Amino acid sequence: MTDCIFCKIVDGQEAASVVYEDEEFIAFMDAFPLTEGHCLVIPKAHHVRLDEINAKKRAKLFSIGHKVIKAQKKAELGVQGTNLLINDGKAANQTVPHLHLHLIPRASGDLIKSIPRILLHISGLFGFKTSRATLDSQAEKITDHL
Ligand code: 5GP
Ligand code: ZN
């Protein structure tokens, strides 16, 4: 889809800090992370909602998510837990209409710090982009443990 930002990442027209890629899926750093190390896993084909992919692909989406979570934990980013999140549809605050699984690293007591970013995400404004150099360096640490 031509004006979809995630399709542009898949096609290499937009930069992304990639942590994982195969023929059907790609995982990369969220450019406006809710917490340090926030990754997104997406199918390469343009689908908006979770029910647009079949059960096998849904299982693969979560299986890749699980692998990335294990790598995030090993990457010395201070990860103690993870929020796995799919905002499935506009009513659920989906702002990018290309299916994606959020992997949001969490540490005890970090919620207060993240509240302004959560509000910016829900509004679709997102706030300031994290620098490409920082995202690349985090992606490299995560990829090293995949
Ligand atoms: P949603 O609100 O649709 O569940 O999440 C969209 C996510 O995409 C947000 O977490 C936002 O930070 C992220 N995002 C938006 N634009 C870009 C971009 O250009 N590159 C990357 N890597 N992430 C983006
Ligand atoms: Zn797309």
mmCIF file of C-alpha atoms and ligand atoms in Angstrom:
data_model
loop_
_atom_site.group_PDB
_atom_site.id
_atom_site.type_symbol
_atom_site.label_atom_id
_atom_site.label_comp_id
_atom_site.label_asym_id
_atom_site.label_seq_id
_atom_site.Cartn_x
_atom_site.Cartn_y
_atom_site.Cartn_z
ATOM 1 C CA MET A 1 0.000 0.000 0.000
ATOM 2 C CA THR A 2 1.648 3.201 -1.203
ATOM 3 C CA ASP A 3 0.982 5.616 1.656
ATOM 4 C CA CYS A 4 1.420 3.101 4.500
ATOM 5 C CA ILE A 5 4.497 3.943 6.586
ATOM 6 C CA PHE A 6 5.079 0.289 7.549
ATOM 7 C CA CYS A 7 4.808 -0.879 3.911
ATOM 8 C CA LYS A 8 7.441 1.759 3.112
ATOM 9 C CA ILE A 9 9.697 0.249 5.807
ATOM 10 C CA VAL A 10 9.140 -3.226 4.291
ATOM 11 C CA ASP A 11 10.038 -1.857 0.835
ATOM 12 C CA GLY A 12 13.117 -0.028 2.152
ATOM 13 C CA GLN A 13 11.688 3.402 1.228
ATOM 14 C CA GLU A 14 11.688 4.453 4.918
ATOM 15 C CA ALA A 15 14.546 3.817 7.322
ATOM 16 C CA ALA A 16 14.075 1.388 10.216
ATOM 17 C CA SER A 17 16.299 -0.262 12.807
ATOM 18 C CA VAL A 18 15.575 -3.888 12.005
ATOM 19 C CA VAL A 19 16.007 -6.629 14.613
ATOM 20 C CA TYR A 20 14.553 -9.596 12.705
ATOM 21 C CA GLU A 21 13.441 -10.388 9.170
ATOM 22 C CA ASP A 22 12.219 -13.406 7.209
ATOM 23 C CA GLU A 23 10.143 -13.820 4.055
ATOM 24 C CA GLU A 24 6.835 -13.025 5.811
ATOM 25 C CA PHE A 25 7.632 -10.851 8.847
ATOM 26 C CA ILE A 26 9.899 -8.049 9.948
ATOM 27 C CA ALA A 27 10.586 -6.691 13.448
ATOM 28 C CA PHE A 28 12.075 -3.248 14.087
ATOM 29 C CA MET A 29 12.488 -0.624 16.773
ATOM 30 C CA ASP A 30 9.508 1.655 17.416
ATOM 31 C CA ALA A 31 10.668 5.162 16.409
ATOM 32 C CA PHE A 32 8.711 6.735 19.310
ATOM 33 C CA PRO A 33 9.311 4.112 21.997
ATOM 34 C CA LEU A 34 7.069 3.936 25.048
ATOM 35 C CA THR A 35 10.047 2.478 26.895
ATOM 36 C CA GLU A 36 13.636 1.756 25.882
ATOM 37 C CA GLY A 37 13.851 -1.221 23.515
ATOM 38 C CA HIS A 38 10.202 -1.022 22.320
ATOM 39 C CA CYS A 39 9.903 -3.214 19.189
ATOM 40 C CA LEU A 40 7.174 -3.861 16.629
ATOM 41 C CA VAL A 41 6.621 -7.118 14.720
ATOM 42 C CA ILE A 42 4.638 -6.818 11.480
ATOM 43 C CA PRO A 43 3.623 -9.051 8.579
ATOM 44 C CA LYS A 44 5.321 -7.803 5.402
ATOM 45 C CA ALA A 45 2.046 -7.962 3.492
ATOM 46 C CA HIS A 46 -0.339 -5.077 4.157
ATOM 47 C CA HIS A 47 -3.054 -6.225 6.573
ATOM 48 C CA VAL A 48 -4.841 -3.876 8.937
ATOM 49 C CA ARG A 49 -6.492 -6.203 11.463
ATOM 50 C CA LEU A 50 -5.537 -9.406 13.240
ATOM 51 C CA ASP A 51 -8.436 -11.322 11.687
ATOM 52 C CA GLU A 52 -7.097 -10.603 8.167
ATOM 53 C CA ILE A 53 -4.291 -13.133 8.586
ATOM 54 C CA ASN A 54 -4.805 -16.863 9.035
ATOM 55 C CA ALA A 55 -4.257 -18.852 12.234
ATOM 56 C CA LYS A 56 -0.839 -20.109 11.094
ATOM 57 C CA LYS A 57 0.394 -16.542 10.488
ATOM 58 C CA ARG A 58 -1.083 -15.346 13.788
ATOM 59 C CA ALA A 59 0.828 -18.112 15.568
ATOM 60 C CA LYS A 60 4.019 -17.112 13.729
ATOM 61 C CA LEU A 61 3.520 -13.439 14.660
ATOM 62 C CA PHE A 62 3.435 -14.352 18.360
ATOM 63 C CA SER A 63 6.237 -16.878 18.031
ATOM 64 C CA ILE A 64 8.540 -14.205 16.539
ATOM 65 C CA GLY A 65 7.350 -11.815 19.243
ATOM 66 C CA HIS A 66 8.337 -14.336 21.889
ATOM 67 C CA LYS A 67 11.831 -14.762 20.375
ATOM 68 C CA VAL A 68 12.344 -10.997 20.274
ATOM 69 C CA ILE A 69 11.189 -10.642 23.913
ATOM 70 C CA LYS A 70 13.795 -13.222 24.988
ATOM 71 C CA ALA A 71 16.460 -11.261 23.082
ATOM 72 C CA GLN A 72 15.294 -7.918 24.552
ATOM 73 C CA LYS A 73 15.721 -9.443 28.034
ATOM 74 C CA LYS A 74 19.262 -10.586 27.273
ATOM 75 C CA ALA A 75 20.263 -7.280 25.658
ATOM 76 C CA GLU A 76 21.066 -5.531 28.953
ATOM 77 C CA LEU A 77 18.356 -2.916 28.534
ATOM 78 C CA GLY A 78 17.085 -3.468 32.092
ATOM 79 C CA VAL A 79 14.009 -5.426 30.983
ATOM 80 C CA GLN A 80 12.060 -7.062 33.823
ATOM 81 C CA GLY A 81 8.757 -7.693 32.043
ATOM 82 C CA THR A 82 6.926 -7.023 28.778
ATOM 83 C CA ASN A 83 3.620 -5.662 27.567
ATOM 84 C CA LEU A 84 2.549 -7.475 24.384
ATOM 85 C CA LEU A 85 0.001 -5.238 22.709
ATOM 86 C CA ILE A 86 -2.032 -5.147 19.516
ATOM 87 C CA ASN A 87 -4.244 -2.100 19.050
ATOM 88 C CA ASP A 88 -6.651 -3.919 16.744
ATOM 89 C CA GLY A 89 -8.715 -1.259 14.985
ATOM 90 C CA LYS A 90 -9.262 2.492 15.249
ATOM 91 C CA ALA A 91 -11.612 2.090 18.213
ATOM 92 C CA ALA A 92 -8.733 0.423 20.052
ATOM 93 C CA ASN A 93 -6.378 3.376 19.312
ATOM 94 C CA GLN A 94 -4.682 1.801 16.296
ATOM 95 C CA THR A 95 -2.992 4.771 14.656
ATOM 96 C CA VAL A 96 -0.914 2.977 11.989
ATOM 97 C CA PRO A 97 -3.318 0.867 9.891
ATOM 98 C CA HIS A 98 -0.866 -1.990 9.256
ATOM 99 C CA LEU A 99 -1.122 -4.865 11.744
ATOM 100 C CA HIS A 100 1.663 -4.773 14.353
ATOM 101 C CA LEU A 101 2.496 -6.473 17.622
ATOM 102 C CA HIS A 102 4.074 -4.131 20.169
ATOM 103 C CA LEU A 103 6.732 -5.604 22.475
ATOM 104 C CA ILE A 104 7.116 -3.015 25.219
ATOM 105 C CA PRO A 105 9.863 -3.714 27.760
ATOM 106 C CA ARG A 106 8.910 -2.885 31.338
ATOM 107 C CA ALA A 107 10.750 -2.423 34.604
ATOM 108 C CA SER A 108 9.197 -2.056 38.069
ATOM 109 C CA GLY A 109 8.051 1.506 38.729
ATOM 110 C CA ASP A 110 8.436 2.757 35.144
ATOM 111 C CA LEU A 111 4.726 3.486 34.532
ATOM 112 C CA ILE A 112 4.720 7.069 35.865
ATOM 113 C CA LYS A 113 7.659 7.947 33.597
ATOM 114 C CA SER A 114 5.824 6.550 30.538
ATOM 115 C CA ILE A 115 2.456 8.280 31.052
ATOM 116 C CA PRO A 116 3.221 11.369 28.857
ATOM 117 C CA ARG A 117 4.423 9.082 26.055
ATOM 118 C CA ILE A 118 1.330 6.841 26.386
ATOM 119 C CA LEU A 119 -0.932 9.904 26.039
ATOM 120 C CA LEU A 120 1.014 11.088 22.964
ATOM 121 C CA HIS A 121 0.689 7.608 21.405
ATOM 122 C CA ILE A 122 -3.063 7.464 21.969
ATOM 123 C CA SER A 123 -3.409 10.893 20.322
ATOM 124 C CA GLY A 124 -1.332 9.712 17.324
ATOM 125 C CA LEU A 125 1.109 12.626 17.814
ATOM 126 C CA PHE A 126 3.839 10.288 19.182
ATOM 127 C CA GLY A 127 6.173 13.118 20.307
ATOM 128 C CA PHE A 128 9.878 13.211 19.527
ATOM 129 C CA LYS A 129 11.551 10.516 17.440
ATOM 130 C CA THR A 130 14.398 8.661 19.110
ATOM 131 C CA SER A 131 17.580 9.162 17.067
ATOM 132 C CA ARG A 132 18.415 6.597 14.402
ATOM 133 C CA ALA A 133 21.834 6.035 16.018
ATOM 134 C CA THR A 134 20.219 5.111 19.369
ATOM 135 C CA LEU A 135 17.632 2.855 17.717
ATOM 136 C CA ASP A 136 20.342 1.167 15.597
ATOM 137 C CA SER A 137 22.497 0.535 18.649
ATOM 138 C CA GLN A 138 19.551 -0.986 20.586
ATOM 139 C CA ALA A 139 18.563 -3.082 17.542
ATOM 140 C CA GLU A 140 22.108 -4.406 17.284
ATOM 141 C CA LYS A 141 22.111 -5.444 20.967
ATOM 142 C CA ILE A 142 18.771 -7.243 20.531
ATOM 143 C CA THR A 143 19.789 -8.932 17.266
ATOM 144 C CA ASP A 144 22.972 -10.210 18.932
ATOM 145 C CA HIS A 145 20.768 -12.336 21.213
ATOM 146 C CA LEU A 146 18.319 -13.668 18.634
HETATM 147 P P1 5GP B 1 -0.496 1.944 17.130
HETATM 148 O O1 5GP B 1 -0.920 3.198 17.826
HETATM 149 O O2 5GP B 1 -1.024 1.923 15.708
HETATM 150 O O3 5GP B 1 -0.786 0.689 17.881
HETATM 151 O O4 5GP B 1 1.063 2.011 17.070
HETATM 152 C C1 5GP B 1 1.789 2.606 16.026
HETATM 153 C C2 5GP B 1 3.224 2.593 16.462
HETATM 154 O O5 5GP B 1 4.020 2.924 15.351
HETATM 155 C C3 5GP B 1 3.520 3.618 17.558
HETATM 156 O O6 5GP B 1 4.087 2.947 18.676
HETATM 157 C C4 5GP B 1 4.495 4.584 16.896
HETATM 158 O O7 5GP B 1 5.469 5.049 17.801
HETATM 159 C C5 5GP B 1 5.087 3.739 15.783
HETATM 160 N N1 5GP B 1 5.506 4.500 14.626
HETATM 161 C C6 5GP B 1 4.839 5.493 13.990
HETATM 162 N N2 5GP B 1 5.545 5.942 12.926
HETATM 163 C C7 5GP B 1 6.666 5.189 12.878
HETATM 164 C C8 5GP B 1 7.795 5.186 11.986
HETATM 165 O O8 5GP B 1 7.897 5.936 11.022
HETATM 166 N N3 5GP B 1 8.775 4.267 12.243
HETATM 167 C C9 5GP B 1 8.690 3.417 13.306
HETATM 168 N N4 5GP B 1 9.725 2.563 13.479
HETATM 169 N N5 5GP B 1 7.667 3.407 14.172
HETATM 170 C C10 5GP B 1 6.657 4.285 13.956
HETATM 171 ZN ZN ZN B 2 1.089 -1.363 5.100
#
